[in-house]
Structures are given as structure tokens and as C-alpha cells.
């Protein structure tokens, strides 16, 4: 029984050590990625910006600071940016869901008549507009 308890305690300790090593690895990898990304950013900036926009060149630490500042202002470097928002079940992820619901809601069947409407009404309105412009031109030239 004592061997079983020792084995269980040993396994728990190994799991915690593995987790700590993973956390340390991810921290080091993140720092290395930031350093490499800052170098690439500096290289691209110094290659493009002075010629295109007449801006000054950046040092490595200025590039790293600019990257950190952009992260603070604009959010994450990953796709989608910023903080992840959790949506409640049944709540739409569309940004204009509540504002636009009154206009057309989720019923897009109304739009199937749009082309026919535009062909009839839009062409008539455009022909009328062109005719008015011609009349204005004729009146001004006379």
C-alpha cells in the first residue's frame, strides 16, 4: 500500500514538473518569437518606409517598442485581433444584429424582387435624369 501511495505522489509531482517546464518553455518561445518578429519588422520598415514615405529608419529596440505599442492599441497579433468575446447561446455573432433587425431582419426573401424593381424603376429614373441633363445642356448652350 505504501508503494502505491509513493507511486501516486511521484506521478503527481512529475505532472506538476512537466506543467512548469511547459510554461517556462512557452514563455521562452514567446520572447524568442517577439525578438525575431521585431527584427523582421525592423528589416521590412527600413527597406520600405524610407523610400516610399521618406520616414527615418528604425533601430531594433524602436521596432520592438512599436510592435508592443501596436499590440496594446490594436490587440492581438493573431487573426481576429483583440479580446475574444464569448457569445451566449442563441445570440448572433453578427455585429449589426440588433440595429439592422428592423430594416430587413433575417428575412432575405424580400431581396429576391430587388433586381426586377431596379430594372423597372431604376432605369426609368436614370432615363429621366439623363433627359434632364440634356435639357439643361441644351438650355445653357442656347
mmCIF file with all atom_site columns, C-alpha atoms in Angstrom:
data_model
loop_
_atom_site.group_PDB
_atom_site.id
_atom_site.type_symbol
_atom_site.label_atom_id
_atom_site.label_alt_id
_atom_site.label_comp_id
_atom_site.label_asym_id
_atom_site.label_entity_id
_atom_site.label_seq_id
_atom_site.pdbx_PDB_ins_code
_atom_site.Cartn_x
_atom_site.Cartn_y
_atom_site.Cartn_z
_atom_site.occupancy
_atom_site.B_iso_or_equiv
_atom_site.pdbx_formal_charge
_atom_site.auth_seq_id
_atom_site.auth_comp_id
_atom_site.auth_asym_id
_atom_site.auth_atom_id
_atom_site.pdbx_PDB_model_num
ATOM 1   C CA . UNK A 1 1   ? 0.000   0.000  0.000   1.00 0.00 ? 1   UNK A CA 1
ATOM 2   C CA . UNK A 1 2   ? 2.823   2.408  0.842   1.00 0.00 ? 2   UNK A CA 1
ATOM 3   C CA . UNK A 1 3   ? 4.359   1.741  -2.579  1.00 0.00 ? 3   UNK A CA 1
ATOM 4   C CA . UNK A 1 4   ? 1.067   2.665  -4.252  1.00 0.00 ? 4   UNK A CA 1
ATOM 5   C CA . UNK A 1 5   ? 0.867   5.941  -2.326  1.00 0.00 ? 5   UNK A CA 1
ATOM 6   C CA . UNK A 1 6   ? 4.502   6.772  -3.133  1.00 0.00 ? 6   UNK A CA 1
ATOM 7   C CA . UNK A 1 7   ? 3.893   5.948  -6.799  1.00 0.00 ? 7   UNK A CA 1
ATOM 8   C CA . UNK A 1 8   ? 0.790   8.188  -6.881  1.00 0.00 ? 8   UNK A CA 1
ATOM 9   C CA . UNK A 1 9   ? 2.629   11.090 -5.191  1.00 0.00 ? 9   UNK A CA 1
ATOM 10  C CA . UNK A 1 10  ? 5.546   10.639 -7.580  1.00 0.00 ? 10  UNK A CA 1
ATOM 11  C CA . UNK A 1 11  ? 3.198   10.761 -10.590 1.00 0.00 ? 11  UNK A CA 1
ATOM 12  C CA . UNK A 1 12  ? 1.572   13.958 -9.305  1.00 0.00 ? 12  UNK A CA 1
ATOM 13  C CA . UNK A 1 13  ? 4.978   15.567 -8.781  1.00 0.00 ? 13  UNK A CA 1
ATOM 14  C CA . UNK A 1 14  ? 6.034   14.568 -12.306 1.00 0.00 ? 14  UNK A CA 1
ATOM 15  C CA . UNK A 1 15  ? 2.855   16.076 -13.751 1.00 0.00 ? 15  UNK A CA 1
ATOM 16  C CA . UNK A 1 16  ? 3.449   19.391 -11.958 1.00 0.00 ? 16  UNK A CA 1
ATOM 17  C CA . UNK A 1 17  ? 7.088   19.472 -13.055 1.00 0.00 ? 17  UNK A CA 1
ATOM 18  C CA . UNK A 1 18  ? 6.045   18.802 -16.661 1.00 0.00 ? 18  UNK A CA 1
ATOM 19  C CA . UNK A 1 19  ? 3.499   21.636 -16.491 1.00 0.00 ? 19  UNK A CA 1
ATOM 20  C CA . UNK A 1 20  ? 6.082   24.027 -15.052 1.00 0.00 ? 20  UNK A CA 1
ATOM 21  C CA . UNK A 1 21  ? 8.575   23.079 -17.771 1.00 0.00 ? 21  UNK A CA 1
ATOM 22  C CA . UNK A 1 22  ? 5.898   23.662 -20.433 1.00 0.00 ? 22  UNK A CA 1
ATOM 23  C CA . UNK A 1 23  ? 5.058   27.091 -19.016 1.00 0.00 ? 23  UNK A CA 1
ATOM 24  C CA . UNK A 1 24  ? 8.737   28.071 -18.939 1.00 0.00 ? 24  UNK A CA 1
ATOM 25  C CA . UNK A 1 25  ? 9.175   26.769 -22.492 1.00 0.00 ? 25  UNK A CA 1
ATOM 26  C CA . UNK A 1 26  ? 6.195   28.784 -23.746 1.00 0.00 ? 26  UNK A CA 1
ATOM 27  C CA . UNK A 1 27  ? 7.487   31.929 -22.051 1.00 0.00 ? 27  UNK A CA 1
ATOM 28  C CA . UNK A 1 28  ? 10.938  31.500 -23.621 1.00 0.00 ? 28  UNK A CA 1
ATOM 29  C CA . UNK A 1 29  ? 9.399   30.658 -27.014 1.00 0.00 ? 29  UNK A CA 1
ATOM 30  C CA . UNK A 1 30  ? 7.166   33.743 -26.813 1.00 0.00 ? 30  UNK A CA 1
ATOM 31  C CA . UNK A 1 31  ? 10.101  36.007 -26.017 1.00 0.00 ? 31  UNK A CA 1
ATOM 32  C CA . UNK A 1 32  ? 12.151  34.458 -28.833 1.00 0.00 ? 32  UNK A CA 1
ATOM 33  C CA . UNK A 1 33  ? 9.241   34.925 -31.236 1.00 0.00 ? 33  UNK A CA 1
ATOM 34  C CA . UNK A 1 34  ? 8.869   38.564 -30.217 1.00 0.00 ? 34  UNK A CA 1
ATOM 35  C CA . UNK A 1 35  ? 12.595  39.181 -30.713 1.00 0.00 ? 35  UNK A CA 1
ATOM 36  C CA . UNK A 1 36  ? 12.550  37.530 -34.130 1.00 0.00 ? 36  UNK A CA 1
ATOM 37  C CA . UNK A 1 37  ? 9.344   39.296 -35.139 1.00 0.00 ? 37  UNK A CA 1
ATOM 38  C CA . UNK A 1 38  ? 10.822  42.659 -34.086 1.00 0.00 ? 38  UNK A CA 1
ATOM 39  C CA . UNK A 1 39  ? 13.895  42.013 -36.253 1.00 0.00 ? 39  UNK A CA 1
ATOM 40  C CA . UNK A 1 40  ? 11.728  41.139 -39.268 1.00 0.00 ? 40  UNK A CA 1
ATOM 41  C CA . UNK A 1 41  ? 9.571   44.227 -38.635 1.00 0.00 ? 41  UNK A CA 1
ATOM 42  C CA . UNK A 1 42  ? 12.676  46.426 -38.407 1.00 0.00 ? 42  UNK A CA 1
ATOM 43  C CA . UNK A 1 43  ? 14.111  44.993 -41.626 1.00 0.00 ? 43  UNK A CA 1
ATOM 44  C CA . UNK A 1 44  ? 10.863  45.491 -43.575 1.00 0.00 ? 44  UNK A CA 1
ATOM 45  C CA . UNK A 1 45  ? 10.372  49.002 -42.192 1.00 0.00 ? 45  UNK A CA 1
ATOM 46  C CA . UNK A 1 46  ? 13.916  50.070 -43.062 1.00 0.00 ? 46  UNK A CA 1
ATOM 47  C CA . UNK A 1 47  ? 13.581  48.557 -46.528 1.00 0.00 ? 47  UNK A CA 1
ATOM 48  C CA . UNK A 1 48  ? 10.210  50.091 -47.436 1.00 0.00 ? 48  UNK A CA 1
ATOM 49  C CA . UNK A 1 49  ? 9.283   53.145 -45.386 1.00 0.00 ? 49  UNK A CA 1
ATOM 50  C CA . UNK A 1 50  ? 12.262  55.451 -46.049 1.00 0.00 ? 50  UNK A CA 1
ATOM 51  C CA . UNK A 1 51  ? 11.916  55.052 -49.821 1.00 0.00 ? 51  UNK A CA 1
ATOM 52  C CA . UNK A 1 52  ? 8.133   55.114 -50.060 1.00 0.00 ? 52  UNK A CA 1
ATOM 53  C CA . UNK A 1 53  ? 7.181   57.694 -47.425 1.00 0.00 ? 53  UNK A CA 1
ATOM 54  C CA . UNK A 1 54  ? 10.502  59.381 -46.610 1.00 0.00 ? 54  UNK A CA 1
ATOM 55  C CA . UNK A 1 55  ? 10.423  58.193 -42.986 1.00 0.00 ? 55  UNK A CA 1
ATOM 56  C CA . UNK A 1 56  ? 13.530  57.600 -40.892 1.00 0.00 ? 56  UNK A CA 1
ATOM 57  C CA . UNK A 1 57  ? 14.978  54.152 -40.236 1.00 0.00 ? 57  UNK A CA 1
ATOM 58  C CA . UNK A 1 58  ? 14.279  52.282 -37.004 1.00 0.00 ? 58  UNK A CA 1
ATOM 59  C CA . UNK A 1 59  ? 16.677  50.685 -34.574 1.00 0.00 ? 59  UNK A CA 1
ATOM 60  C CA . UNK A 1 60  ? 15.926  47.191 -33.316 1.00 0.00 ? 60  UNK A CA 1
ATOM 61  C CA . UNK A 1 61  ? 14.567  48.413 -29.991 1.00 0.00 ? 61  UNK A CA 1
ATOM 62  C CA . UNK A 1 62  ? 12.397  51.048 -31.651 1.00 0.00 ? 62  UNK A CA 1
ATOM 63  C CA . UNK A 1 63  ? 10.888  48.312 -33.832 1.00 0.00 ? 63  UNK A CA 1
ATOM 64  C CA . UNK A 1 64  ? 10.265  46.124 -30.769 1.00 0.00 ? 64  UNK A CA 1
ATOM 65  C CA . UNK A 1 65  ? 8.664   49.071 -28.945 1.00 0.00 ? 65  UNK A CA 1
ATOM 66  C CA . UNK A 1 66  ? 6.480   49.868 -31.938 1.00 0.00 ? 66  UNK A CA 1
ATOM 67  C CA . UNK A 1 67  ? 5.298   46.254 -32.065 1.00 0.00 ? 67  UNK A CA 1
ATOM 68  C CA . UNK A 1 68  ? 4.445   46.284 -28.364 1.00 0.00 ? 68  UNK A CA 1
ATOM 69  C CA . UNK A 1 69  ? 2.637   49.616 -28.768 1.00 0.00 ? 69  UNK A CA 1
ATOM 70  C CA . UNK A 1 70  ? 0.622   48.273 -31.699 1.00 0.00 ? 70  UNK A CA 1
ATOM 71  C CA . UNK A 1 71  ? -0.277  45.197 -29.633 1.00 0.00 ? 71  UNK A CA 1
ATOM 72  C CA . UNK A 1 72  ? -1.524  47.447 -26.834 1.00 0.00 ? 72  UNK A CA 1
ATOM 73  C CA . UNK A 1 73  ? -3.533  49.661 -29.193 1.00 0.00 ? 73  UNK A CA 1
ATOM 74  C CA . UNK A 1 74  ? -4.890  47.160 -31.703 1.00 0.00 ? 74  UNK A CA 1
ATOM 75  C CA . UNK A 1 75  ? -4.943  43.913 -29.728 1.00 0.00 ? 75  UNK A CA 1
ATOM 76  C CA . UNK A 1 76  ? -3.578  40.519 -30.567 1.00 0.00 ? 76  UNK A CA 1
ATOM 77  C CA . UNK A 1 77  ? -1.187  39.571 -33.371 1.00 0.00 ? 77  UNK A CA 1
ATOM 78  C CA . UNK A 1 78  ? -3.433  36.607 -34.121 1.00 0.00 ? 78  UNK A CA 1
ATOM 79  C CA . UNK A 1 79  ? -6.352  36.542 -36.504 1.00 0.00 ? 79  UNK A CA 1
ATOM 80  C CA . UNK A 1 80  ? -9.396  38.330 -35.216 1.00 0.00 ? 80  UNK A CA 1
ATOM 81  C CA . UNK A 1 81  ? -7.435  40.751 -33.038 1.00 0.00 ? 81  UNK A CA 1
ATOM 82  C CA . UNK A 1 82  ? -8.260  41.919 -29.548 1.00 0.00 ? 82  UNK A CA 1
ATOM 83  C CA . UNK A 1 83  ? -10.004 40.048 -26.798 1.00 0.00 ? 83  UNK A CA 1
ATOM 84  C CA . UNK A 1 84  ? -12.197 37.136 -27.612 1.00 0.00 ? 84  UNK A CA 1
ATOM 85  C CA . UNK A 1 85  ? -15.853 37.800 -26.882 1.00 0.00 ? 85  UNK A CA 1
ATOM 86  C CA . UNK A 1 86  ? -17.986 34.959 -25.670 1.00 0.00 ? 86  UNK A CA 1
ATOM 87  C CA . UNK A 1 87  ? -21.441 34.805 -27.170 1.00 0.00 ? 87  UNK A CA 1
ATOM 88  C CA . UNK A 1 88  ? -24.359 33.499 -25.225 1.00 0.00 ? 88  UNK A CA 1
ATOM 89  C CA . UNK A 1 89  ? -26.254 30.588 -26.640 1.00 0.00 ? 89  UNK A CA 1
ATOM 90  C CA . UNK A 1 90  ? -28.776 31.761 -29.186 1.00 0.00 ? 90  UNK A CA 1
ATOM 91  C CA . UNK A 1 91  ? -27.137 35.174 -29.565 1.00 0.00 ? 91  UNK A CA 1
ATOM 92  C CA . UNK A 1 92  ? -25.954 36.001 -33.060 1.00 0.00 ? 92  UNK A CA 1
ATOM 93  C CA . UNK A 1 93  ? -22.330 36.877 -33.727 1.00 0.00 ? 93  UNK A CA 1
ATOM 94  C CA . UNK A 1 94  ? -23.322 39.413 -36.382 1.00 0.00 ? 94  UNK A CA 1
ATOM 95  C CA . UNK A 1 95  ? -22.236 42.930 -35.393 1.00 0.00 ? 95  UNK A CA 1
ATOM 96  C CA . UNK A 1 96  ? -25.394 44.703 -36.593 1.00 0.00 ? 96  UNK A CA 1
ATOM 97  C CA . UNK A 1 97  ? -27.860 42.143 -35.347 1.00 0.00 ? 97  UNK A CA 1
ATOM 98  C CA . UNK A 1 98  ? -29.877 44.441 -33.120 1.00 0.00 ? 98  UNK A CA 1
ATOM 99  C CA . UNK A 1 99  ? -29.533 47.627 -35.147 1.00 0.00 ? 99  UNK A CA 1
ATOM 100 C CA . UNK A 1 100 ? -30.449 46.158 -38.516 1.00 0.00 ? 100 UNK A CA 1
ATOM 101 C CA . UNK A 1 101 ? -33.199 43.808 -37.445 1.00 0.00 ? 101 UNK A CA 1
ATOM 102 C CA . UNK A 1 102 ? -35.856 46.449 -38.092 1.00 0.00 ? 102 UNK A CA 1
ATOM 103 C CA . UNK A 1 103 ? -34.745 47.032 -41.677 1.00 0.00 ? 103 UNK A CA 1
ATOM 104 C CA . UNK A 1 104 ? -34.753 43.529 -43.099 1.00 0.00 ? 104 UNK A CA 1
ATOM 105 C CA . UNK A 1 105 ? -34.311 41.218 -40.130 1.00 0.00 ? 105 UNK A CA 1
ATOM 106 C CA . UNK A 1 106 ? -33.299 37.730 -41.009 1.00 0.00 ? 106 UNK A CA 1
ATOM 107 C CA . UNK A 1 107 ? -35.859 37.574 -43.825 1.00 0.00 ? 107 UNK A CA 1
ATOM 108 C CA . UNK A 1 108 ? -33.883 37.916 -47.037 1.00 0.00 ? 108 UNK A CA 1
ATOM 109 C CA . UNK A 1 109 ? -36.752 36.675 -49.192 1.00 0.00 ? 109 UNK A CA 1
ATOM 110 C CA . UNK A 1 110 ? -37.690 40.335 -49.803 1.00 0.00 ? 110 UNK A CA 1
ATOM 111 C CA . UNK A 1 111 ? -34.470 40.799 -51.766 1.00 0.00 ? 111 UNK A CA 1
ATOM 112 C CA . UNK A 1 112 ? -35.478 38.338 -54.474 1.00 0.00 ? 112 UNK A CA 1
ATOM 113 C CA . UNK A 1 113 ? -37.560 41.151 -56.042 1.00 0.00 ? 113 UNK A CA 1
ATOM 114 C CA . UNK A 1 114 ? -34.747 43.706 -55.933 1.00 0.00 ? 114 UNK A CA 1
ATOM 115 C CA . UNK A 1 115 ? -33.404 43.057 -59.448 1.00 0.00 ? 115 UNK A CA 1
ATOM 116 C CA . UNK A 1 116 ? -36.836 43.329 -61.048 1.00 0.00 ? 116 UNK A CA 1
ATOM 117 C CA . UNK A 1 117 ? -37.579 46.537 -59.110 1.00 0.00 ? 117 UNK A CA 1
ATOM 118 C CA . UNK A 1 118 ? -34.280 48.115 -60.096 1.00 0.00 ? 118 UNK A CA 1
ATOM 119 C CA . UNK A 1 119 ? -34.735 47.136 -63.732 1.00 0.00 ? 119 UNK A CA 1
ATOM 120 C CA . UNK A 1 120 ? -38.169 48.826 -63.854 1.00 0.00 ? 120 UNK A CA 1
ATOM 121 C CA . UNK A 1 121 ? -37.792 51.803 -61.514 1.00 0.00 ? 121 UNK A CA 1
ATOM 122 C CA . UNK A 1 122 ? -34.039 52.341 -61.712 1.00 0.00 ? 122 UNK A CA 1
ATOM 123 C CA . UNK A 1 123 ? -33.886 52.511 -65.492 1.00 0.00 ? 123 UNK A CA 1
ATOM 124 C CA . UNK A 1 124 ? -36.864 54.887 -65.611 1.00 0.00 ? 124 UNK A CA 1
ATOM 125 C CA . UNK A 1 125 ? -35.258 57.159 -63.014 1.00 0.00 ? 125 UNK A CA 1
ATOM 126 C CA . UNK A 1 126 ? -31.912 57.093 -64.844 1.00 0.00 ? 126 UNK A CA 1
ATOM 127 C CA . UNK A 1 127 ? -33.516 57.868 -68.216 1.00 0.00 ? 127 UNK A CA 1
ATOM 128 C CA . UNK A 1 128 ? -35.374 60.788 -66.619 1.00 0.00 ? 128 UNK A CA 1
ATOM 129 C CA . UNK A 1 129 ? -32.112 62.060 -65.075 1.00 0.00 ? 129 UNK A CA 1
ATOM 130 C CA . UNK A 1 130 ? -30.252 61.849 -68.409 1.00 0.00 ? 130 UNK A CA 1
ATOM 131 C CA . UNK A 1 131 ? -33.095 63.660 -70.163 1.00 0.00 ? 131 UNK A CA 1
ATOM 132 C CA . UNK A 1 132 ? -32.977 66.468 -67.549 1.00 0.00 ? 132 UNK A CA 1
ATOM 133 C CA . UNK A 1 133 ? -29.209 66.836 -68.017 1.00 0.00 ? 133 UNK A CA 1
ATOM 134 C CA . UNK A 1 134 ? -29.620 67.023 -71.797 1.00 0.00 ? 134 UNK A CA 1
ATOM 135 C CA . UNK A 1 135 ? -32.286 69.682 -71.425 1.00 0.00 ? 135 UNK A CA 1
ATOM 136 C CA . UNK A 1 136 ? -30.063 71.691 -69.044 1.00 0.00 ? 136 UNK A CA 1
ATOM 137 C CA . UNK A 1 137 ? -27.173 71.442 -71.522 1.00 0.00 ? 137 UNK A CA 1
ATOM 138 C CA . UNK A 1 138 ? -29.358 72.485 -74.417 1.00 0.00 ? 138 UNK A CA 1
ATOM 139 C CA . UNK A 1 139 ? -30.762 75.440 -72.467 1.00 0.00 ? 139 UNK A CA 1
ATOM 140 C CA . UNK A 1 140 ? -27.336 76.620 -71.367 1.00 0.00 ? 140 UNK A CA 1
ATOM 141 C CA . UNK A 1 141 ? -25.878 76.355 -74.882 1.00 0.00 ? 141 UNK A CA 1
ATOM 142 C CA . UNK A 1 142 ? -28.748 78.368 -76.421 1.00 0.00 ? 142 UNK A CA 1
#
